[in-house]
Amino acid sequence: MATTKFRHVFGGLWGFATSCKKNSSTPIGSRILQRDVEKEEFQYASILCLSKYYSVFVVRLAIMVMLAILIGLLTILTWHFTKIYTTKSLNSLAYDLRYELLQRPILRMWNILNSTSEITMAQVKLSQYVIRSHGNLTTQENQVEMYEAMRAVTWALFASRKALNSITVKYNNGFVQAFHRDLKDNNTFYIYSDLANYSIGASASSYNSDINYSSLSSQESWNDHDNKSAVWYRQPLDPVTGEKIGKAMQIAPEDSIHIAGLSQVPDGVASWRVVVSKFTDSPLLSAALPVWDASNKSIVAVVGVTTALYSVGQLMKELVELHSGHMYLTSLEGYLLATSTDVPLLTNSTKPPKLKMSVDCENEVIRLGAEYLKKSSGNKFPPSHEVHVANVRLGHDRYYIDSFFLNLKRLPMVGVIIIPRKHILGQEDKRAFKTLVILISASMCIIVIGWVCILILTNGVSKEMKLRAELISQLEARRKAEASSNYKSQFLANMSHELRTPMAAIIGLLDILMSDDCLTNEQCATVTQIRKCSTALLRLLNNILDLSKVESGKLVLEDAEFDLGRELEGLVDMFSVQCMNHSVETVLDLSDDMPKLVRGDSARVVQIFANLINNSIKFTPSGHIILRGWFENPNPCSDNANHLMEEKNLQCAQKTRTRQHENHAKRTSKRDNKAILWFEVDDTGCGIDPSKWDSVFESFEQADPSTTRLHGGTGLGLCIVRSLVNKMGGEIKVVKKEGPGTLMRLYLRLDTAGDATEQHCLVDIANNGLVVLLALHGNMGRSITSKWLQKNGVFTMEASEWNGLTQILRELFHTRNSAGINNDFDLHYPIHESLKSKLLSIQEIKNPVFVIAVDIGLLDLSTDIWKEQLNFLHRYVGRAKFIWVLNHDTSNTIKMELRRKGYMMTVNKPLYKAKIVHILEEVVKERNHEMQKKNMDELHESDYTHCDAASSDDSDISESGPCNPVKSEKVEQFHRLSLYRINNCLIGLTDEHSEANNTPKKEELCQNNQNSPKSLSLEQDYFPREAHQGEDSESRGKEEHRIIGGSARPVNGKKSLEGLRILLAEDTPVIQRVATIMLEKMGASVVAVGDGQAAVDALNGLLGVEDFRRDSNLNERNTRSSSSQTEILSFPSYDLVLMDCQMPKMDGYEATKAIRKSEVGSGVHIPIVALTAHAMSCDEAKCLEVGMDAYLTKPIDFKLMESTILSLTRRTIS
Amino acid sequence: MDVGQMQRQWLDYTRSLFIEGFLDNQFLQLQQLQDENNPEFVVEVVSLFFDDSERLLKDLNFALDQQGVDFKKVDAHVHQLKGSSSSIGAQRVKNACIAFRNFCEEQNVEACLRCLQQVKQEYCLVKNKLETLFRLEQQIVAAGGSIPMMELGF
């Protein structure tokens, strides 16, 4: 298995190597092969991974083997040490034991020997004494007496020692006296030879006479006695007393015991023998000593003592019983003397019995042991040779064999002990085996577990490797996906340009077509329809482009200061027109602490809200749409925050729920000094299912797909909104709301400009005794406005329909003038308590000024009743100021009627704060003026009209003058401004009662204004197309037919760029020429240079000669600007630079950088407009980055260039 | 041929140029820029374009014939050509230039050469067409008529 794995590894390595080779051999630089290269890279990565995987496997194997070896070693060592030391100590113990064991029988033996020798010696000494005391054995009686004495002495000795087998005394005359114990029968015998046969005297004489001879002869005679069977008698004795108890019997020679004779002591010293007798089973130890006569010259008798070795065997048996095993003693020759067993030591087969050799022992163990010893050390035991063998196999078992050499002088002996090994080390051996088994199994277990652990661990590692490989591949995939998505957005961005151009052309051409008056009505309608569709298509295109721009991160947000409130007001105005058809109320509710000026991309902010409101309008058939906004101070002190919070609570209870969000946002925004602006778009439409709250922000996602049929749309709007909001550092989400509809809440993080929370100070409208009666149709807008006014110290009352209004009016004025007149009226219209209390509190106000804002919608416009109603209200005109809130579609007749009645203050719906503030300020101002007037000149009770209460730059408030309603708003504004001025001049001239006269005058003024060249030029410069669309363009259409086609050429008056000096840096001659002509047509004087370096030089006053020449050539052709040539020469300063981005020598970016560098410190900032063929926003970003101010794409669009240049130069001029 | 007919012919011809995509809106703008101050403006610019383009095409030819093609240089030339052609509204030349630049980025010599041929072809076509157009205009002017204003779509 391992080998196959290794083969895999090597295969992987080989594959890696070959792929490397392939890699290196592929020619680089070929784009087509790039994909292959990528693939190979990927393969390379995977091979690398594979080889890593295999190397991990090898490492795993190595670790496992090492672990096995380690544990094996450990096991062996453990086993070894435990075994060795135990065995050693046990062995030494066993040796001691064996030694001890053997020593004891040997000691016993020794004891026996000693006692035997002592007895012998004692017998000898006693014999000597007895013999000496009977020195003259002359007579028979003496001799008998001596024998008797000897017998007694010997008996005494014999009786004293029970262990003695026999004591024999053999006299030199051949007489024998012996005591013998038969150990088998436990009988004691006295053995003696026939006394009559011996003559003591003779023997003595002979003995005395010739010692040598006699000794020899006696010897001979002894031998004779021995050889010849003398007649011996045996007499049983009482073993205790020694009394003769039986008859002496002659005994057969074979029954005789061993009698020590002179032969046994040939040299006169003690001798030792081992003998056997038929009376005992055990061998006998016999000692013999001669008894010397008094002169110590001759031996008179020989004393022999035999002792049974039985007791030694007995002891051995006892010992062996205790310790098990076998013991035996042998003579040097190998005859068994004693064993621990009961086996006979004597051969029974022969007569007389003989000693057995140990190798012939019937006991198997002893025999085998003896054989082993014989084999190992030969027949002869060397002196002091001891054998200690620990592990001998005898038969089936193992034994210890130890031999000891007992060196007695005449009787050397060998002791052997055989102990079964089982007895001493049996447990140990068994245990050792068990321990070994346990150790091995334990170590096996450990190895297995260790392997498993290693496997698991390395498996983890290899899994990690696998995961890493996967990660790598996924990264690769992600990279590819990102690349493809990048391609997508790039494609979209590129496509958009291609798509937008024809779209722009289509729309432009449609405009031309529409302005053509030779179309039939039907055609005109169709074309208008096409125009609408094209616009819609363009919007869709723009949406998609926006989205892809944001998604590809190419959207660069502008950073300019703008008036957020004003933008939003404009937005609400715009949408309120749209809402009219739906009977939906659009309300703008911005808190007072909103910063007036913020920095950011106003267009995108407006786009966000436009999309949101548009969405709301789409799905809200009736009810209201509220755009709420409030400001969150990023670093508030606690009091302030609480205060703000309270305010918010007052305004909208729901907002408390957002506190957490706010806090969160607060934290995040603490670092940068940005304000967090919260907004809510609240509608009463069909609402969004909560499950779709998140998904509605996805691309092409609509809450209810079926609505597409009804409302259209692509589902891109909210997606763009979210993208933009996120881009501005904010968040948007759908929030739960009470009641039907949707509540979108978002916050934006915008830089506040300067004084962040500039309060719209309402000091002048508060505390002026203002009482505002809001007679407005929309509930929401009315209540919000009323609340806000009350908060700012203005007393308000509300009425939602005509009857309510009349009731309040009556109450207000009639009760004031004459209390209690209208009691009957009260019966008809019972007044609410709250209203009553309000009325009461109003009565306390000193010198109140009543302002009544009347929604024109309150009047019954369907019939002619409204005129009556108007007349009714007109009755109060002296006591209250009327503000008429008009709809966009309010008919002219009503407006005329209002104007005729002298109502000057009209305002268009929706009514938001800025408008109210403006109106109220006007009212207050007017009143103050009046008061002054009254004080100054009581006679001149002149009232004057004030026609303008404009608040925002968009014309929401139509003035009383006869203005052309179709005119563009800007023009209207201009008119209004001029009218305002004029009217101011007219103050005092106009009479209260001369309204009729006043109107035509104004009309005249208006006409004048219209005809004045200045206003015309402005109008046309700004809005040529609208001008042509407008009705009044028809009159001019004929004389200005050249304009048709979109160019804004002034007919009379100044040209748009008159007097501007423009430096054009462009290398392509064609573009240079075209741009020059375009600019000159607009009235600018142009100096063209060919590259960036020249442009920089020109700006630095080092205008090249060549460029001068070209310039002068151009100017020659252009006769009109010949005068300006000198101007250029003398004043080489320019109002603007048009800079191509890609130029030889020095490109536009470099040139711009150089210019900006040279400007540092001088305080000058010349506007530079980039001209580039690239249409991507990244180029735009690059342009702006290097310090350019604007950006124009090639081919140059006439109008765009004009407006860009104008906006830039205007800025610098102002 | 009377003036009216010539004018109609001129109109038809111009329209066909727009429809076939030789020219685009930019050319209209050029024509609108022409006035009594610059009566020959269009012709002037277009001839500038011709000169410029021929120079650029020559340069391009030279640059692409070289052994090691300097794509940066080629790209710059094509870019310039694209700019000038788009400025006079020679749409097809411009489109060819766009394709050319893409291949330039890929550094594909073969495709570049192919594109160069295409650009040349387009250039010749538009040159012929414009020259014809100007000839027509001259004829109209010679016959005492005025060039009708372009009021057509494409």
Short mmCIF file of N, CA and C in Angstrom, two decimals, chain B residues 89-143:
data_model
loop_
_atom_site.label_atom_id
_atom_site.label_comp_id
_atom_site.label_asym_id
_atom_site.label_seq_id
_atom_site.Cartn_x
_atom_site.Cartn_y
_atom_site.Cartn_z
N GLY B 89 -17.75 63.60 -37.84
CA GLY B 89 -18.94 62.76 -37.96
C GLY B 89 -18.77 61.60 -38.90
N ALA B 90 -17.51 61.28 -39.23
CA ALA B 90 -17.30 60.12 -40.09
C ALA B 90 -17.43 58.88 -39.23
N GLN B 91 -18.68 58.44 -39.17
CA GLN B 91 -19.01 57.46 -38.14
C GLN B 91 -18.35 56.10 -38.39
N ARG B 92 -18.35 55.70 -39.63
CA ARG B 92 -17.85 54.35 -39.90
C ARG B 92 -16.35 54.28 -39.71
N VAL B 93 -15.68 55.37 -40.04
CA VAL B 93 -14.24 55.39 -39.77
C VAL B 93 -14.02 55.29 -38.26
N LYS B 94 -14.84 56.02 -37.57
CA LYS B 94 -14.70 56.02 -36.11
C LYS B 94 -14.92 54.61 -35.55
N ASN B 95 -15.96 53.95 -36.03
CA ASN B 95 -16.23 52.60 -35.54
C ASN B 95 -15.08 51.65 -35.85
N ALA B 96 -14.56 51.80 -37.06
CA ALA B 96 -13.43 50.95 -37.42
C ALA B 96 -12.25 51.22 -36.49
N CYS B 97 -12.10 52.51 -36.16
CA CYS B 97 -11.00 52.88 -35.25
C CYS B 97 -11.20 52.24 -33.88
N ILE B 98 -12.44 52.20 -33.44
CA ILE B 98 -12.71 51.61 -32.11
C ILE B 98 -12.29 50.14 -32.11
N ALA B 99 -12.68 49.44 -33.19
CA ALA B 99 -12.30 48.03 -33.29
C ALA B 99 -10.78 47.90 -33.34
N PHE B 100 -10.19 48.80 -34.11
CA PHE B 100 -8.74 48.82 -34.26
C PHE B 100 -8.07 48.93 -32.89
N ARG B 101 -8.59 49.84 -32.11
CA ARG B 101 -7.96 50.07 -30.80
C ARG B 101 -8.07 48.84 -29.90
N ASN B 102 -9.18 48.16 -30.01
CA ASN B 102 -9.33 46.94 -29.21
C ASN B 102 -8.23 45.95 -29.54
N PHE B 103 -7.99 45.80 -30.85
CA PHE B 103 -6.95 44.84 -31.23
C PHE B 103 -5.58 45.34 -30.83
N CYS B 104 -5.46 46.65 -30.82
CA CYS B 104 -4.19 47.24 -30.39
C CYS B 104 -3.91 46.85 -28.94
N GLU B 105 -4.95 46.91 -28.16
CA GLU B 105 -4.78 46.54 -26.75
C GLU B 105 -4.36 45.08 -26.63
N GLU B 106 -4.92 44.27 -27.51
CA GLU B 106 -4.56 42.86 -27.46
C GLU B 106 -3.20 42.62 -28.10
N GLN B 107 -2.67 43.61 -28.76
CA GLN B 107 -1.38 43.52 -29.44
C GLN B 107 -1.42 42.44 -30.52
N ASN B 108 -2.50 42.42 -31.22
CA ASN B 108 -2.69 41.42 -32.25
C ASN B 108 -2.32 42.06 -33.59
N VAL B 109 -1.16 41.69 -34.13
CA VAL B 109 -0.65 42.37 -35.32
C VAL B 109 -1.55 42.08 -36.53
N GLU B 110 -1.90 40.82 -36.65
CA GLU B 110 -2.68 40.45 -37.83
C GLU B 110 -4.00 41.21 -37.87
N ALA B 111 -4.67 41.16 -36.70
CA ALA B 111 -5.96 41.84 -36.64
C ALA B 111 -5.79 43.33 -36.87
N CYS B 112 -4.70 43.87 -36.37
CA CYS B 112 -4.44 45.30 -36.56
C CYS B 112 -4.29 45.62 -38.04
N LEU B 113 -3.53 44.76 -38.71
CA LEU B 113 -3.36 44.99 -40.15
C LEU B 113 -4.69 44.91 -40.87
N ARG B 114 -5.48 43.95 -40.46
CA ARG B 114 -6.80 43.80 -41.07
C ARG B 114 -7.61 45.08 -40.83
N CYS B 115 -7.54 45.56 -39.59
CA CYS B 115 -8.29 46.75 -39.24
C CYS B 115 -7.79 47.96 -40.00
N LEU B 116 -6.50 48.00 -40.15
CA LEU B 116 -5.94 49.13 -40.89
C LEU B 116 -6.53 49.16 -42.30
N GLN B 117 -6.59 47.98 -42.90
CA GLN B 117 -7.18 47.90 -44.23
C GLN B 117 -8.62 48.39 -44.19
N GLN B 118 -9.31 47.96 -43.17
CA GLN B 118 -10.73 48.35 -43.07
C GLN B 118 -10.86 49.86 -42.90
N VAL B 119 -10.01 50.40 -42.03
CA VAL B 119 -10.06 51.84 -41.79
C VAL B 119 -9.76 52.58 -43.08
N LYS B 120 -8.77 52.09 -43.79
CA LYS B 120 -8.41 52.72 -45.07
C LYS B 120 -9.60 52.70 -46.02
N GLN B 121 -10.21 51.53 -46.04
CA GLN B 121 -11.34 51.37 -46.95
C GLN B 121 -12.46 52.35 -46.58
N GLU B 122 -12.75 52.39 -45.29
CA GLU B 122 -13.81 53.28 -44.84
C GLU B 122 -13.44 54.73 -45.13
N TYR B 123 -12.18 55.00 -44.90
CA TYR B 123 -11.73 56.36 -45.13
C TYR B 123 -11.92 56.75 -46.59
N CYS B 124 -11.48 55.83 -47.48
CA CYS B 124 -11.62 56.12 -48.91
C CYS B 124 -13.08 56.32 -49.28
N LEU B 125 -13.90 55.44 -48.70
CA LEU B 125 -15.33 55.54 -49.00
C LEU B 125 -15.87 56.91 -48.59
N VAL B 126 -15.58 57.27 -47.34
CA VAL B 126 -16.15 58.51 -46.84
C VAL B 126 -15.56 59.70 -47.58
N LYS B 127 -14.30 59.54 -47.97
CA LYS B 127 -13.68 60.62 -48.72
C LYS B 127 -14.39 60.82 -50.05
N ASN B 128 -14.60 59.69 -50.73
CA ASN B 128 -15.30 59.77 -52.01
C ASN B 128 -16.67 60.40 -51.83
N LYS B 129 -17.36 59.90 -50.83
CA LYS B 129 -18.73 60.38 -50.62
C LYS B 129 -18.72 61.88 -50.34
N LEU B 130 -17.83 62.29 -49.47
CA LEU B 130 -17.81 63.70 -49.10
C LEU B 130 -17.40 64.56 -50.29
N GLU B 131 -16.45 64.06 -51.05
CA GLU B 131 -16.03 64.84 -52.21
C GLU B 131 -17.19 65.00 -53.18
N THR B 132 -17.92 63.89 -53.34
CA THR B 132 -19.10 63.99 -54.20
C THR B 132 -20.07 65.03 -53.65
N LEU B 133 -20.24 64.98 -52.36
CA LEU B 133 -21.18 65.90 -51.72
C LEU B 133 -20.75 67.34 -51.95
N PHE B 134 -19.45 67.56 -51.78
CA PHE B 134 -18.96 68.94 -51.95
C PHE B 134 -19.08 69.39 -53.39
N ARG B 135 -18.83 68.42 -54.27
CA ARG B 135 -19.00 68.76 -55.69
C ARG B 135 -20.43 69.21 -55.96
N LEU B 136 -21.35 68.47 -55.40
CA LEU B 136 -22.76 68.82 -55.57
C LEU B 136 -23.02 70.21 -55.01
N GLU B 137 -22.46 70.45 -53.87
CA GLU B 137 -22.67 71.77 -53.25
C GLU B 137 -22.13 72.87 -54.13
N GLN B 138 -20.92 72.59 -54.66
CA GLN B 138 -20.31 73.61 -55.52
C GLN B 138 -21.19 73.88 -56.72
N GLN B 139 -21.73 72.78 -57.25
CA GLN B 139 -22.62 72.95 -58.40
C GLN B 139 -23.82 73.79 -58.04
N ILE B 140 -24.36 73.53 -56.87
CA ILE B 140 -25.53 74.29 -56.42
C ILE B 140 -25.17 75.76 -56.30
N VAL B 141 -24.04 75.98 -55.63
CA VAL B 141 -23.62 77.36 -55.42
C VAL B 141 -23.35 78.04 -56.77
N ALA B 142 -22.73 77.27 -57.68
CA ALA B 142 -22.42 77.84 -58.99
C ALA B 142 -23.70 78.19 -59.74
N ALA B 143 -24.71 77.34 -59.51
CA ALA B 143 -25.99 77.61 -60.19
C ALA B 143 -26.75 78.70 -59.48
#
